[in-house]
Tab-separated table of C-alpha atoms in Angstrom:
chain	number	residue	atom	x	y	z
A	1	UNK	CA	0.000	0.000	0.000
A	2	UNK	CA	2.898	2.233	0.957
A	3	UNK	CA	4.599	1.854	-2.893
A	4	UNK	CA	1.343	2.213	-4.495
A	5	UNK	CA	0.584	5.582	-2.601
A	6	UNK	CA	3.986	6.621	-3.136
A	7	UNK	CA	3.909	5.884	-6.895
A	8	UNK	CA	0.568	7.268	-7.569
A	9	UNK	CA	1.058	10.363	-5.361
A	10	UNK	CA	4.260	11.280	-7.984
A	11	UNK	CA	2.722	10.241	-11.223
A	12	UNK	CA	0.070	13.199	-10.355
A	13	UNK	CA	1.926	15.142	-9.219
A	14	UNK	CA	4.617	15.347	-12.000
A	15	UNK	CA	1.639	15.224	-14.420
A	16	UNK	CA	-0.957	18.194	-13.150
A	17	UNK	CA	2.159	20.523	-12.052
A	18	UNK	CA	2.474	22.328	-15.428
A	19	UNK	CA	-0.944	22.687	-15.467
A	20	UNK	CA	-1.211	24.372	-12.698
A	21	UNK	CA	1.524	26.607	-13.928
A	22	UNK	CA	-0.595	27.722	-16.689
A	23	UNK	CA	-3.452	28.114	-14.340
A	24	UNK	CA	-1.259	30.603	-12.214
A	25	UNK	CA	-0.464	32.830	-15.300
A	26	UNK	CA	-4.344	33.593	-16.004
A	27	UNK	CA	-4.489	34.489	-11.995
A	28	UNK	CA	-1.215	36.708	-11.878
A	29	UNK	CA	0.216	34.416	-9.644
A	30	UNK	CA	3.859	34.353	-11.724
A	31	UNK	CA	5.788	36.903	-10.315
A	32	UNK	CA	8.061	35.320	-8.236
A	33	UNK	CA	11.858	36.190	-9.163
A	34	UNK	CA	14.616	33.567	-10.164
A	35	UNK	CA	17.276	32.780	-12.239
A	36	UNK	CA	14.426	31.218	-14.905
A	37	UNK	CA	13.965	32.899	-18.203
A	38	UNK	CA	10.107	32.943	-17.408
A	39	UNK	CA	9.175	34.292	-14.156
A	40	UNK	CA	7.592	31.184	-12.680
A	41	UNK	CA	4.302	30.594	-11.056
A	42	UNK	CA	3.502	29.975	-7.229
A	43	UNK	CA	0.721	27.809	-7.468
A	44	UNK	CA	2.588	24.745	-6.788
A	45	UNK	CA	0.809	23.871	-3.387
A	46	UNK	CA	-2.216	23.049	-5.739
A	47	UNK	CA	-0.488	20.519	-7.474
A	48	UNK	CA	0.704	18.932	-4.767
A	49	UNK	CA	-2.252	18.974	-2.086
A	50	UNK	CA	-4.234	17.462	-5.035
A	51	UNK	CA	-1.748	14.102	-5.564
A	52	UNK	CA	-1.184	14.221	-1.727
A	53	UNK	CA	-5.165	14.231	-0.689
A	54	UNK	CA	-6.327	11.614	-3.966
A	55	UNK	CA	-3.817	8.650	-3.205
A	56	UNK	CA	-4.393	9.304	0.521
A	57	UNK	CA	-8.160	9.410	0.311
A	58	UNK	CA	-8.607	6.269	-1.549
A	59	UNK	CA	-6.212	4.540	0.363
A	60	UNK	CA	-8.165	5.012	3.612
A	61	UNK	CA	-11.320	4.748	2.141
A	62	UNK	CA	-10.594	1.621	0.593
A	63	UNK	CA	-9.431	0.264	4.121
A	64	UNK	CA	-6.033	0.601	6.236
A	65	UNK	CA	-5.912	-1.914	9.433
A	66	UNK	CA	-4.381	0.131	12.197
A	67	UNK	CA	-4.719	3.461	11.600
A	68	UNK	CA	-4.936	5.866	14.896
A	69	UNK	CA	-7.385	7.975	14.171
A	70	UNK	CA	-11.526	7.140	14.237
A	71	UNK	CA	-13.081	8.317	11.226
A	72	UNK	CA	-14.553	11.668	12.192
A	73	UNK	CA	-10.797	12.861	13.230
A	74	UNK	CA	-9.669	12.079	9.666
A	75	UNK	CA	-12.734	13.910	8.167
A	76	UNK	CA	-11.945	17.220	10.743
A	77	UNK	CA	-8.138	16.401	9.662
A	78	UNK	CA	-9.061	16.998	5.701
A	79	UNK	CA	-11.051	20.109	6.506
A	80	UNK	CA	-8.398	21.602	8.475
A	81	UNK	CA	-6.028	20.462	5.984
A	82	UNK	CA	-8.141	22.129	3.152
A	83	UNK	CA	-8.733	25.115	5.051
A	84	UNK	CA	-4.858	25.731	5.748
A	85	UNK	CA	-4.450	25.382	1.928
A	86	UNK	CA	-7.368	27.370	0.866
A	87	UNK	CA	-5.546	30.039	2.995
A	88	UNK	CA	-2.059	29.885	1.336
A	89	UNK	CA	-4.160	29.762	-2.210
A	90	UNK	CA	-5.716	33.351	-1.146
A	91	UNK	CA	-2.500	34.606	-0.621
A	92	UNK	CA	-1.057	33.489	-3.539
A	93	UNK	CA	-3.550	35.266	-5.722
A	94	UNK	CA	-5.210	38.355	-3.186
A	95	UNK	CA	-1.941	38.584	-0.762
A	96	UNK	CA	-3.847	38.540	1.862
A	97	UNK	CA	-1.929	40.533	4.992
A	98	UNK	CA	0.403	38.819	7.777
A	99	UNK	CA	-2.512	39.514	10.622
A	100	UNK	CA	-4.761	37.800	8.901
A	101	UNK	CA	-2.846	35.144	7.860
A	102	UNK	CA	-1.203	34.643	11.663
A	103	UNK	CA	-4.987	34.956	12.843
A	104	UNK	CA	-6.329	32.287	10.403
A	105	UNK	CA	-3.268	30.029	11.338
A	106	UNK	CA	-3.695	30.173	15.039
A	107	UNK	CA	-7.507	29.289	14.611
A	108	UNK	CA	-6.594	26.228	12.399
A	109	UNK	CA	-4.083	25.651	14.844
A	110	UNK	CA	-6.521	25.140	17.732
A	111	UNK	CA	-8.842	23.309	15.681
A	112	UNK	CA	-5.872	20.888	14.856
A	113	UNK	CA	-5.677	20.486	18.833
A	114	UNK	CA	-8.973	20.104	19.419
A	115	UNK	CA	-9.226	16.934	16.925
A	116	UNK	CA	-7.120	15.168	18.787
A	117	UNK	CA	-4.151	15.747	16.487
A	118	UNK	CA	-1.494	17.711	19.136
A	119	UNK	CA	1.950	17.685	21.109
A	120	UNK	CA	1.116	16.346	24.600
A	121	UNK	CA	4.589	16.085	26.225
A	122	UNK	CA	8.059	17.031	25.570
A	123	UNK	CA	10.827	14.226	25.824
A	124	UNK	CA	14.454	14.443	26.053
A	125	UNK	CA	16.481	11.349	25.789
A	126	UNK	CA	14.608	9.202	28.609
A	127	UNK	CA	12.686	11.928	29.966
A	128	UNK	CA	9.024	12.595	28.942
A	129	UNK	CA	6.863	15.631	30.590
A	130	UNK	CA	3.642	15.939	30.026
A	131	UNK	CA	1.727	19.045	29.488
A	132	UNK	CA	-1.215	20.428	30.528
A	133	UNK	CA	-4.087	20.790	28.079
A	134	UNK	CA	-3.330	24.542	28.240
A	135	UNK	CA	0.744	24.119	27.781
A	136	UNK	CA	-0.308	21.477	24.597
A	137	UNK	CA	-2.695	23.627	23.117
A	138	UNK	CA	-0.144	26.296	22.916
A	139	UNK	CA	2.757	24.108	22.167
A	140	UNK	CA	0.788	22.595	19.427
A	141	UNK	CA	-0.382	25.821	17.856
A	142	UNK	CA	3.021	27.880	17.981
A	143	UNK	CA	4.679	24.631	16.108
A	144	UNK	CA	1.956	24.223	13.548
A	145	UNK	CA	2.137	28.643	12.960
A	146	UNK	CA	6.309	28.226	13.413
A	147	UNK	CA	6.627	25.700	10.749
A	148	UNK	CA	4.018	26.920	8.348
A	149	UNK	CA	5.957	30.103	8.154
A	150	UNK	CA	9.689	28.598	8.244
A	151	UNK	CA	8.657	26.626	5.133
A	152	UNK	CA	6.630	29.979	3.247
A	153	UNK	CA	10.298	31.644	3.725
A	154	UNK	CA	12.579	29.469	2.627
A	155	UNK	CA	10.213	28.758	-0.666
A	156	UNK	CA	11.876	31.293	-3.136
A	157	UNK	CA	15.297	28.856	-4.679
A	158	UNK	CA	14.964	26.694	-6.788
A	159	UNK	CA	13.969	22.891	-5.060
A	160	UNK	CA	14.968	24.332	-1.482
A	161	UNK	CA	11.480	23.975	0.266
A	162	UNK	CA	9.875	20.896	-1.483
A	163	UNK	CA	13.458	19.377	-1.358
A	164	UNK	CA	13.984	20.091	2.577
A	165	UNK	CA	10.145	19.197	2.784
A	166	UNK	CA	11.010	15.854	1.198
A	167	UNK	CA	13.761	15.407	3.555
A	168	UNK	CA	11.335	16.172	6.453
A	169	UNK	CA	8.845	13.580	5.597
A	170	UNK	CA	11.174	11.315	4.863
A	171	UNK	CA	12.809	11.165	8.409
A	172	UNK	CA	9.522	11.383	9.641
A	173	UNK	CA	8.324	8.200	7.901
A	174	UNK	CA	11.087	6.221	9.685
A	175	UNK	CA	9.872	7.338	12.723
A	176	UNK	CA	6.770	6.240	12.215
A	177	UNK	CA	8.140	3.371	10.674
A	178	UNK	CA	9.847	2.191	13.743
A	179	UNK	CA	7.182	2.932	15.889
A	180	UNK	CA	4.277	1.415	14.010
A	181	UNK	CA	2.372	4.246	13.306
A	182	UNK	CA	0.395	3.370	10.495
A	183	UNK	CA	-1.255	6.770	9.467
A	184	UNK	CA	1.946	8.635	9.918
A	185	UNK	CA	3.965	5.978	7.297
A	186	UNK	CA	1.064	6.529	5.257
A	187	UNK	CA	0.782	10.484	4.568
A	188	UNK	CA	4.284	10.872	4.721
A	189	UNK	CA	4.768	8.003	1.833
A	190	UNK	CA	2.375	9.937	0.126
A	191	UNK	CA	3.421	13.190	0.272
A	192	UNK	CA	7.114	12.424	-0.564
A	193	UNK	CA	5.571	10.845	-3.439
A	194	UNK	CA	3.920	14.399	-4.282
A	195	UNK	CA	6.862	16.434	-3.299
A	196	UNK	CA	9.463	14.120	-5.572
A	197	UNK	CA	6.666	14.673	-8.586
A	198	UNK	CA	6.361	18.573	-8.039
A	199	UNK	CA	10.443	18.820	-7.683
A	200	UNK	CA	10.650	17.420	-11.561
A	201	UNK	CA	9.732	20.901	-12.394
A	202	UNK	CA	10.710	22.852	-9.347
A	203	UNK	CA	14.313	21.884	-9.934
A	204	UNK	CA	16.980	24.455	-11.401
A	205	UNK	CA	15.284	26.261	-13.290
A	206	UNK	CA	12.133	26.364	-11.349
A	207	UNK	CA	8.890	26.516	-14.023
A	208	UNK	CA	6.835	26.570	-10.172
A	209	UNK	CA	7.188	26.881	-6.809
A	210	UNK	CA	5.192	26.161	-3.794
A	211	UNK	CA	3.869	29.194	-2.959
A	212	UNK	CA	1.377	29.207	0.040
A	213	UNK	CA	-1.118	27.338	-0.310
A	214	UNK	CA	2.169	24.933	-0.905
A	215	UNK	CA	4.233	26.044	2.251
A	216	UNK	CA	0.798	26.360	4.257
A	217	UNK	CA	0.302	22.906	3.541
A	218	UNK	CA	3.892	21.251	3.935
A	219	UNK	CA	4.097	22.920	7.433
């Protein structure tokens, strides 16, 4: 299941990623400046959330033994997920201001928490604290703002944020691997599928980037 979401995930995403591109001209969404002849789009997030959600949403509803979460969390999980990327999409096109985007993030931060989906300790080495539902609904919402915002900064060179993205979910899949987290192995193998299919054309020189309905997503 793991190949077959990983294989699928890149054959879309290699596949709709110029056309997306061509999509972001008509919506002046191609002004981003790099060493390419053409000034590339920054619609790439589309591309991308659409081979990532597809392969992932057939996969679990088709059947997955073991996954963690019951199946209103995964619904609330897509929303949120849609939502996030709906936001970066905005900004692409309208750039939409940083308070509203920070205001937008922290709500879709606490609805994160609230489905169930959150940091509820901190370990070091054999240590573990737990936090209180107030320290892990902050914890969890300035790490899901932090990294949305890392990743929307470092997306302007060619392959650097779907490249350190892929690196990312790659680690993260081997913890989840050797912890037998099925859900976790499952949308990361997917979306390193969709981030190696988008990087055919983010590569040097870039035809596409992320953008932020990319970045938003990602983080």
């Amino acid at each position: 299941m793991l190949i077959i979401v990983n294989v699928s995930a890149f054959g879309l995403a290699a596949a709709i990623t110029p056309f997306v591109g061509r999509i972001a001209g008509h919506h002046g969404a191609a002004n981003i400046q790099s060493n390419s002849v053409q000034p590339p789009s920054r619609l790439g997030g589309l591309a991308v959330t659409v081979a990532f959600l597809i392969p992932l949403g057939t996969a679990l509803g088709l059947g997955v033994p073991g996954v963690e979460l019951s199946g209103l969390q995964l619904s609330s999980l897509c929303i949120t997920t849609l939502a996030v990327v709906a936001l970066g999409l905005y900004d692409d096109i309208h750039n939409a201001s940083a308070l509203e985007k920070l205001g937008i993030q922290v709500l879709l931060g606490i609805a994160t928490w609230a489905i169930g989906v959150r940091i509820e300790g901190v370990g070091a080495l054999r240590e573990y604290v737990p936090l209180s539902d107030a320290g892990s609904l902050c914890a969890t919402v300035l790490w899901i703002v932090a990294v949305i915002n890392a990743i929307n900064l470092i997306d302007g060179l060619d392959g650097l944020a779907a490249g350190i993205g892929l690196i990312a979910v790659s680690t993260l899949f081997s913890f989840g691997w050797v912890d037998g987290h099925v859900l976790l192995c499952l949308a990361t193998a997917t979306l390193a599928g969709a981030l190696t299919g988008f990087l055919v054309h983010n590569l040097a020189p870039a035809r596409i980037f992320l953008g932020d309905s990319g970045s938003h997503l990602l983080g």
